PDB file of C-alpha atoms in Angstrom:
ATOM      1  CA  MET A 118      74.302  95.801 103.372  1.00  0.00           C
ATOM      2  CA  SER A 119      77.438  97.613 102.025  1.00  0.00           C
ATOM      3  CA  GLU A 120      80.460  95.492 101.152  1.00  0.00           C
ATOM      4  CA  GLU A 121      82.358  97.373 104.056  1.00  0.00           C
ATOM      5  CA  GLY A 122      79.727  96.652 106.667  1.00  0.00           C
ATOM      6  CA  ALA A 123      79.663  92.779 105.406  1.00  0.00           C
ATOM      7  CA  GLN A 124      83.226  92.750 105.862  1.00  0.00           C
ATOM      8  CA  ARG A 125      83.313  94.331 108.962  1.00  0.00           C
ATOM      9  CA  GLU A 126      80.817  91.541 110.553  1.00  0.00           C
ATOM     10  CA  ASN A 127      82.747  88.816 108.831  1.00  0.00           C
ATOM     11  CA  LEU A 128      85.741  89.901 110.672  1.00  0.00           C
ATOM     12  CA  VAL A 129      84.002  89.835 113.683  1.00  0.00           C
ATOM     13  CA  ARG A 130      82.881  86.145 112.874  1.00  0.00           C
ATOM     14  CA  CYS A 131      85.985  84.993 111.761  1.00  0.00           C
ATOM     15  CA  GLY A 132      87.992  86.391 114.853  1.00  0.00           C
ATOM     16  CA  LYS A 133      85.571  84.824 117.297  1.00  0.00           C
ATOM     17  CA  LEU A 134      85.865  81.535 115.429  1.00  0.00           C
ATOM     18  CA  LEU A 135      89.710  81.630 115.576  1.00  0.00           C
ATOM     19  CA  TYR A 136      89.714  82.409 119.373  1.00  0.00           C
ATOM     20  CA  GLU A 137      87.391  79.857 120.051  1.00  0.00           C
ATOM     21  CA  ARG A 138      89.374  77.445 118.157  1.00  0.00           C
ATOM     22  CA  ARG A 139      92.469  78.500 120.176  1.00  0.00           C
ATOM     23  CA  LEU A 140      94.470  79.659 117.264  1.00  0.00           C
ATOM     24  CA  ALA A 141      94.353  83.274 118.615  1.00  0.00           C
ATOM     25  CA  HIS A 142      94.675  84.161 122.508  1.00  0.00           C
ATOM     26  CA  GLY A 143      94.980  87.299 124.355  1.00  0.00           C
ATOM     27  CA  SER A 144      95.362  90.373 122.200  1.00  0.00           C
ATOM     28  CA  ALA A 145      97.817  88.475 119.756  1.00  0.00           C
ATOM     29  CA  GLY A 146      97.451  88.312 116.085  1.00  0.00           C
ATOM     30  CA  ASN A 147      95.536  90.168 113.402  1.00  0.00           C
ATOM     31  CA  LEU A 148      93.359  89.986 110.523  1.00  0.00           C
ATOM     32  CA  SER A 149      92.579  92.230 107.544  1.00  0.00           C
ATOM     33  CA  VAL A 150      90.362  92.213 104.113  1.00  0.00           C
ATOM     34  CA  ARG A 151      90.952  94.481 101.095  1.00  0.00           C
ATOM     35  CA  LEU A 152      87.908  96.495  99.878  1.00  0.00           C
ATOM     36  CA  ALA A 153      87.167  97.187  96.324  1.00  0.00           C
ATOM     37  CA  ASP A 154      88.344 100.637  96.864  1.00  0.00           C
ATOM     38  CA  GLY A 155      91.808  99.384  97.686  1.00  0.00           C
ATOM     39  CA  ALA A 156      91.340 100.422 101.458  1.00  0.00           C
ATOM     40  CA  ILE A 157      91.743  97.616 104.102  1.00  0.00           C
ATOM     41  CA  LEU A 158      89.902  96.790 107.110  1.00  0.00           C
ATOM     42  CA  VAL A 159      92.336  95.614 109.888  1.00  0.00           C
ATOM     43  CA  THR A 160      91.586  94.426 113.504  1.00  0.00           C
ATOM     44  CA  PRO A 161      92.563  97.485 115.875  1.00  0.00           C
ATOM     45  CA  THR A 162      95.789  97.585 117.968  1.00  0.00           C
ATOM     46  CA  ASN A 163      95.357  95.800 121.599  1.00  0.00           C
ATOM     47  CA  SER A 164      92.037  94.059 120.455  1.00  0.00           C
ATOM     48  CA  SER A 165      91.279  90.433 121.411  1.00  0.00           C
ATOM     49  CA  LEU A 166      90.139  88.541 118.192  1.00  0.00           C
ATOM     50  CA  GLY A 167      87.417  86.832 120.420  1.00  0.00           C
ATOM     51  CA  SER A 168      85.625  90.183 121.191  1.00  0.00           C
ATOM     52  CA  LEU A 169      85.888  92.305 118.153  1.00  0.00           C
ATOM     53  CA  GLU A 170      83.379  94.962 117.588  1.00  0.00           C
ATOM     54  CA  ALA A 171      82.436  95.711 113.689  1.00  0.00           C
ATOM     55  CA  SER A 172      82.144  99.508 114.215  1.00  0.00           C
ATOM     56  CA  ARG A 173      85.533  99.861 115.812  1.00  0.00           C
ATOM     57  CA  ILE A 174      87.393  97.738 113.300  1.00  0.00           C
ATOM     58  CA  SER A 175      90.282  99.863 111.669  1.00  0.00           C
ATOM     59  CA  LYS A 176      89.845 101.289 108.095  1.00  0.00           C
ATOM     60  CA  VAL A 177      93.156 102.333 106.474  1.00  0.00           C
ATOM     61  CA  SER A 178      93.882 103.638 103.285  1.00  0.00           C
ATOM     62  CA  SER A 179      96.414 102.138 100.999  1.00  0.00           C
ATOM     63  CA  ALA A 180      98.814 104.580 102.097  1.00  0.00           C
ATOM     64  CA  GLY A 181      98.398 103.470 105.710  1.00  0.00           C
ATOM     65  CA  ASP A 182      96.365 106.527 106.676  1.00  0.00           C
ATOM     66  CA  LEU A 183      93.709 105.729 109.357  1.00  0.00           C
ATOM     67  CA  LEU A 184      90.262 106.533 107.611  1.00  0.00           C
ATOM     68  CA  ALA A 185      87.747 105.162 110.461  1.00  0.00           C
ATOM     69  CA  GLY A 186      87.423 103.187 113.495  1.00  0.00           C
ATOM     70  CA  ASP A 187      89.929 102.562 116.395  1.00  0.00           C
ATOM     71  CA  PRO A 188      93.900 102.971 115.624  1.00  0.00           C
ATOM     72  CA  PRO A 189      95.013  99.897 113.623  1.00  0.00           C
ATOM     73  CA  SER A 190      97.090  96.916 114.639  1.00  0.00           C
ATOM     74  CA  LYS A 191     100.646  98.305 114.709  1.00  0.00           C
ATOM     75  CA  GLU A 192     101.385  95.492 112.175  1.00  0.00           C
ATOM     76  CA  ALA A 193      99.182  96.859 109.858  1.00  0.00           C
ATOM     77  CA  PHE A 194     101.955  97.801 107.449  1.00  0.00           C
ATOM     78  CA  PHE A 195     102.798  94.282 106.737  1.00  0.00           C
ATOM     79  CA  HIS A 196      99.366  93.668 105.677  1.00  0.00           C
ATOM     80  CA  LEU A 197      99.498  96.338 103.317  1.00  0.00           C
ATOM     81  CA  ALA A 198     103.080  95.167 101.914  1.00  0.00           C
ATOM     82  CA  VAL A 199     101.364  91.869 101.109  1.00  0.00           C
ATOM     83  CA  TYR A 200      98.484  93.488  99.159  1.00  0.00           C
ATOM     84  CA  GLU A 201     100.795  95.577  97.319  1.00  0.00           C
ATOM     85  CA  GLU A 202     102.633  92.585  96.031  1.00  0.00           C
ATOM     86  CA  ARG A 203      99.540  90.048  95.498  1.00  0.00           C
ATOM     87  CA  PRO A 204      96.892  91.744  93.388  1.00  0.00           C
ATOM     88  CA  ALA A 205      94.606  88.823  93.907  1.00  0.00           C
ATOM     89  CA  ALA A 206      94.846  88.595  97.781  1.00  0.00           C
ATOM     90  CA  ARG A 207      91.717  90.146  99.544  1.00  0.00           C
ATOM     91  CA  ALA A 208      92.485  88.842 103.034  1.00  0.00           C
ATOM     92  CA  VAL A 209      95.538  88.184 105.297  1.00  0.00           C
ATOM     93  CA  VAL A 210      95.776  86.492 108.425  1.00  0.00           C
ATOM     94  CA  HIS A 211      98.363  86.607 110.998  1.00  0.00           C
ATOM     95  CA  LEU A 212      98.281  84.744 114.298  1.00  0.00           C
ATOM     96  CA  HIS A 213     100.567  83.341 117.089  1.00  0.00           C
ATOM     97  CA  SER A 214      99.324  79.784 117.105  1.00  0.00           C
ATOM     98  CA  THR A 215     101.498  77.354 119.442  1.00  0.00           C
ATOM     99  CA  TYR A 216     102.666  74.782 116.837  1.00  0.00           C
ATOM    100  CA  SER A 217     103.391  77.476 114.104  1.00  0.00           C
ATOM    101  CA  VAL A 218     105.239  79.681 116.547  1.00  0.00           C
ATOM    102  CA  ALA A 219     107.378  76.785 117.733  1.00  0.00           C
ATOM    103  CA  VAL A 220     108.489  76.071 114.202  1.00  0.00           C
ATOM    104  CA  SER A 221     109.411  79.771 113.859  1.00  0.00           C
ATOM    105  CA  CYS A 222     111.780  79.287 116.886  1.00  0.00           C
ATOM    106  CA  LEU A 223     113.620  76.288 115.495  1.00  0.00           C
ATOM    107  CA  CYS A 224     116.907  76.418 113.653  1.00  0.00           C
ATOM    108  CA  HIS A 225     116.430  75.586 110.225  1.00  0.00           C
ATOM    109  CA  THR A 226     119.205  74.230 107.919  1.00  0.00           C
ATOM    110  CA  ARG A 227     117.319  75.848 104.744  1.00  0.00           C
ATOM    111  CA  THR A 228     114.981  79.017 105.118  1.00  0.00           C
ATOM    112  CA  ASP A 229     113.411  78.974 101.633  1.00  0.00           C
ATOM    113  CA  ASP A 230     110.717  76.255 102.679  1.00  0.00           C
ATOM    114  CA  ILE A 231     110.868  75.294 106.374  1.00  0.00           C
ATOM    115  CA  LEU A 232     108.006  72.738 106.888  1.00  0.00           C
ATOM    116  CA  PRO A 233     107.928  69.435 104.568  1.00  0.00           C
ATOM    117  CA  PRO A 234     105.568  68.593 102.182  1.00  0.00           C
ATOM    118  CA  LEU A 235     103.723  66.030 104.511  1.00  0.00           C
ATOM    119  CA  THR A 236     100.019  66.109 102.895  1.00  0.00           C
ATOM    120  CA  ALA A 237      98.511  67.269  99.415  1.00  0.00           C
ATOM    121  CA  TYR A 238      96.502  69.792 101.538  1.00  0.00           C
ATOM    122  CA  HIS A 239      99.544  71.631 102.717  1.00  0.00           C
ATOM    123  CA  VAL A 240     100.891  71.996  99.239  1.00  0.00           C
ATOM    124  CA  MET A 241      97.815  73.144  97.800  1.00  0.00           C
ATOM    125  CA  ARG A 242      96.890  75.573 100.600  1.00  0.00           C
ATOM    126  CA  VAL A 243     100.091  76.713 101.904  1.00  0.00           C
ATOM    127  CA  GLY A 244     102.792  75.897  99.356  1.00  0.00           C
ATOM    128  CA  LYS A 245     106.475  76.877 100.129  1.00  0.00           C
ATOM    129  CA  LEU A 246     106.831  78.524 103.418  1.00  0.00           C
ATOM    130  CA  PRO A 247     109.886  80.583 103.679  1.00  0.00           C
ATOM    131  CA  LEU A 248     111.150  81.717 106.892  1.00  0.00           C
ATOM    132  CA  LEU A 249     112.115  85.574 107.424  1.00  0.00           C
ATOM    133  CA  LYS A 250     114.676  86.859 109.884  1.00  0.00           C
ATOM    134  CA  TYR A 251     113.734  88.028 113.155  1.00  0.00           C
ATOM    135  CA  PHE A 252     112.551  91.557 113.685  1.00  0.00           C
ATOM    136  CA  ARG A 253     111.225  93.331 116.645  1.00  0.00           C
ATOM    137  CA  PRO A 254     107.491  93.897 116.955  1.00  0.00           C
ATOM    138  CA  GLY A 255     106.500  97.027 115.048  1.00  0.00           C
ATOM    139  CA  ASP A 256     109.836  97.183 113.213  1.00  0.00           C
ATOM    140  CA  ARG A 257     108.581  99.069 109.725  1.00  0.00           C
ATOM    141  CA  ALA A 258     111.916  97.198 108.007  1.00  0.00           C
ATOM    142  CA  LEU A 259     109.816  93.748 108.138  1.00  0.00           C
ATOM    143  CA  ALA A 260     107.695  95.533 105.561  1.00  0.00           C
ATOM    144  CA  GLU A 261     110.333  94.987 102.827  1.00  0.00           C
ATOM    145  CA  ALA A 262     111.117  91.640 104.047  1.00  0.00           C
ATOM    146  CA  VAL A 263     107.451  90.450 103.764  1.00  0.00           C
ATOM    147  CA  ARG A 264     107.177  92.501 100.385  1.00  0.00           C
ATOM    148  CA  GLY A 265     109.882  90.445  99.049  1.00  0.00           C
ATOM    149  CA  ALA A 266     108.592  87.132 100.306  1.00  0.00           C
ATOM    150  CA  ALA A 267     104.864  87.928  99.102  1.00  0.00           C
ATOM    151  CA  ARG A 268     106.021  88.252  95.594  1.00  0.00           C
ATOM    152  CA  ASP A 269     106.142  84.294  95.090  1.00  0.00           C
ATOM    153  CA  HIS A 270     104.338  83.040  98.255  1.00  0.00           C
ATOM    154  CA  ARG A 271     100.940  83.084  99.781  1.00  0.00           C
ATOM    155  CA  ALA A 272     102.468  82.316 103.170  1.00  0.00           C
ATOM    156  CA  MET A 273     105.458  83.006 105.231  1.00  0.00           C
ATOM    157  CA  MET A 274     106.874  82.515 108.761  1.00  0.00           C
ATOM    158  CA  LEU A 275     108.302  85.311 110.753  1.00  0.00           C
ATOM    159  CA  ALA A 276     111.307  84.021 113.050  1.00  0.00           C
ATOM    160  CA  ASN A 277     110.320  83.895 116.623  1.00  0.00           C
ATOM    161  CA  HIS A 278     106.898  85.315 115.929  1.00  0.00           C
ATOM    162  CA  GLY A 279     104.601  83.213 113.572  1.00  0.00           C
ATOM    163  CA  PRO A 280     103.086  82.945 110.118  1.00  0.00           C
ATOM    164  CA  ILE A 281     101.377  85.537 107.680  1.00  0.00           C
ATOM    165  CA  VAL A 282      99.054  83.809 105.131  1.00  0.00           C
ATOM    166  CA  SER A 283      97.131  85.381 102.679  1.00  0.00           C
ATOM    167  CA  GLY A 284      93.982  84.165 100.607  1.00  0.00           C
ATOM    168  CA  ARG A 285      91.338  85.363  97.823  1.00  0.00           C
ATOM    169  CA  THR A 286      88.602  85.666 100.664  1.00  0.00           C
ATOM    170  CA  LEU A 287      89.325  85.580 104.350  1.00  0.00           C
ATOM    171  CA  ASP A 288      87.704  81.975 104.591  1.00  0.00           C
ATOM    172  CA  GLU A 289      90.513  80.870 102.251  1.00  0.00           C
ATOM    173  CA  ALA A 290      93.020  82.410 104.220  1.00  0.00           C
ATOM    174  CA  ILE A 291      91.824  81.233 107.349  1.00  0.00           C
ATOM    175  CA  HIS A 292      91.473  77.477 105.955  1.00  0.00           C
ATOM    176  CA  ALA A 293      95.258  78.018 104.791  1.00  0.00           C
ATOM    177  CA  TYR A 294      96.328  79.011 108.076  1.00  0.00           C
ATOM    178  CA  GLU A 295      94.590  76.046 109.772  1.00  0.00           C
ATOM    179  CA  GLU A 296      96.295  73.588 107.151  1.00  0.00           C
ATOM    180  CA  LEU A 297      99.561  75.410 107.990  1.00  0.00           C
ATOM    181  CA  GLU A 298      98.891  74.801 111.761  1.00  0.00           C
ATOM    182  CA  GLU A 299      98.202  71.294 111.425  1.00  0.00           C
ATOM    183  CA  THR A 300     101.147  70.442 109.264  1.00  0.00           C
ATOM    184  CA  ALA A 301     103.415  72.119 112.146  1.00  0.00           C
ATOM    185  CA  LYS A 302     101.667  69.945 114.489  1.00  0.00           C
ATOM    186  CA  LEU A 303     102.142  66.673 112.538  1.00  0.00           C
ATOM    187  CA  PHE A 304     105.974  67.852 112.071  1.00  0.00           C
ATOM    188  CA  PHE A 305     106.229  67.865 116.116  1.00  0.00           C
ATOM    189  CA  ILE A 306     104.367  64.624 116.456  1.00  0.00           C
ATOM    190  CA  LEU A 307     106.472  62.800 113.955  1.00  0.00           C
ATOM    191  CA  GLY A 308     109.563  64.255 115.244  1.00  0.00           C
ATOM    192  CA  GLU A 309     112.726  62.168 114.506  1.00  0.00           C
ATOM    193  CA  ARG A 310     110.937  59.372 113.142  1.00  0.00           C
ATOM    194  CA  LYS A 311     111.544  58.498 109.566  1.00  0.00           C
ATOM    195  CA  THR A 312     108.988  60.209 107.363  1.00  0.00           C
ATOM    196  CA  ALA A 313     107.863  60.012 103.509  1.00  0.00           C
ATOM    197  CA  PRO A 314     106.977  63.738 102.322  1.00  0.00           C
ATOM    198  CA  LEU A 315     105.521  64.069  99.156  1.00  0.00           C
ATOM    199  CA  SER A 316     108.324  63.560  96.008  1.00  0.00           C
ATOM    200  CA  ALA A 317     108.935  66.534  94.115  1.00  0.00           C
ATOM    201  CA  GLU A 318     107.092  64.962  91.222  1.00  0.00           C
ATOM    202  CA  ALA A 319     103.921  64.725  93.308  1.00  0.00           C
ATOM    203  CA  VAL A 320     104.319  68.462  94.356  1.00  0.00           C
ATOM    204  CA  MET A 321     104.526  69.445  90.838  1.00  0.00           C
ATOM    205  CA  GLU A 322     101.669  67.506  89.794  1.00  0.00           C
ATOM    206  CA  ILE A 323      99.604  69.015  92.811  1.00  0.00           C
ATOM    207  CA  ASN A 324     100.667  72.488  91.706  1.00  0.00           C
ATOM    208  CA  ALA A 325     100.043  71.928  88.235  1.00  0.00           C
ATOM    209  CA  VAL A 326      96.472  70.704  88.995  1.00  0.00           C
ATOM    210  CA  PHE A 327      95.553  73.032  91.701  1.00  0.00           C
ATOM    211  CA  ALA A 328      97.560  76.056  90.666  1.00  0.00           C
ATOM    212  CA  SER A 329      95.960  79.365  91.749  1.00  0.00           C
TER     213      SER A 329
END
């Protein structure tokens, strides 16, 4: 099977997995992978991640032109922005999962990193999580904001919307997304209780050992 064919099947597999795990619902959210030629495969507009069809997944050039499949998600442009800034990224996951979106709707005193480093796994897989200001769905101005954040972050949060997470593979990006959602869940479970996030020294040590 060709690289493209295998990645199409992988997107179907992963979309179904995310839907069954209730991290995706309705036609919300989108996934993409970057091919060796620089084109990307991205889930089509108004498609459910739970019932993707491999042949209908959109293939888009690095300039955003549709090359094959159905019309792409209206948010494909910010996937392209991530890939432009992160040469090592081969996959992007954007979902509207409950706890992460809830975090995106809160008022935050600082926007450079909106979830505390509660676990080593969050530090390793997600890292610092900046909050981008609200843009209406489909607003192309979001691309520049995403591009700016992607230079130094593999994950970011869109205000009143949800996270964007990148990875070297689709599985890696999904694992990071799941870690983010679990950290968001812990954040709400802990609430106002006194907590002990990892120290700055512990975070530095983790980053030094597990730097990607």
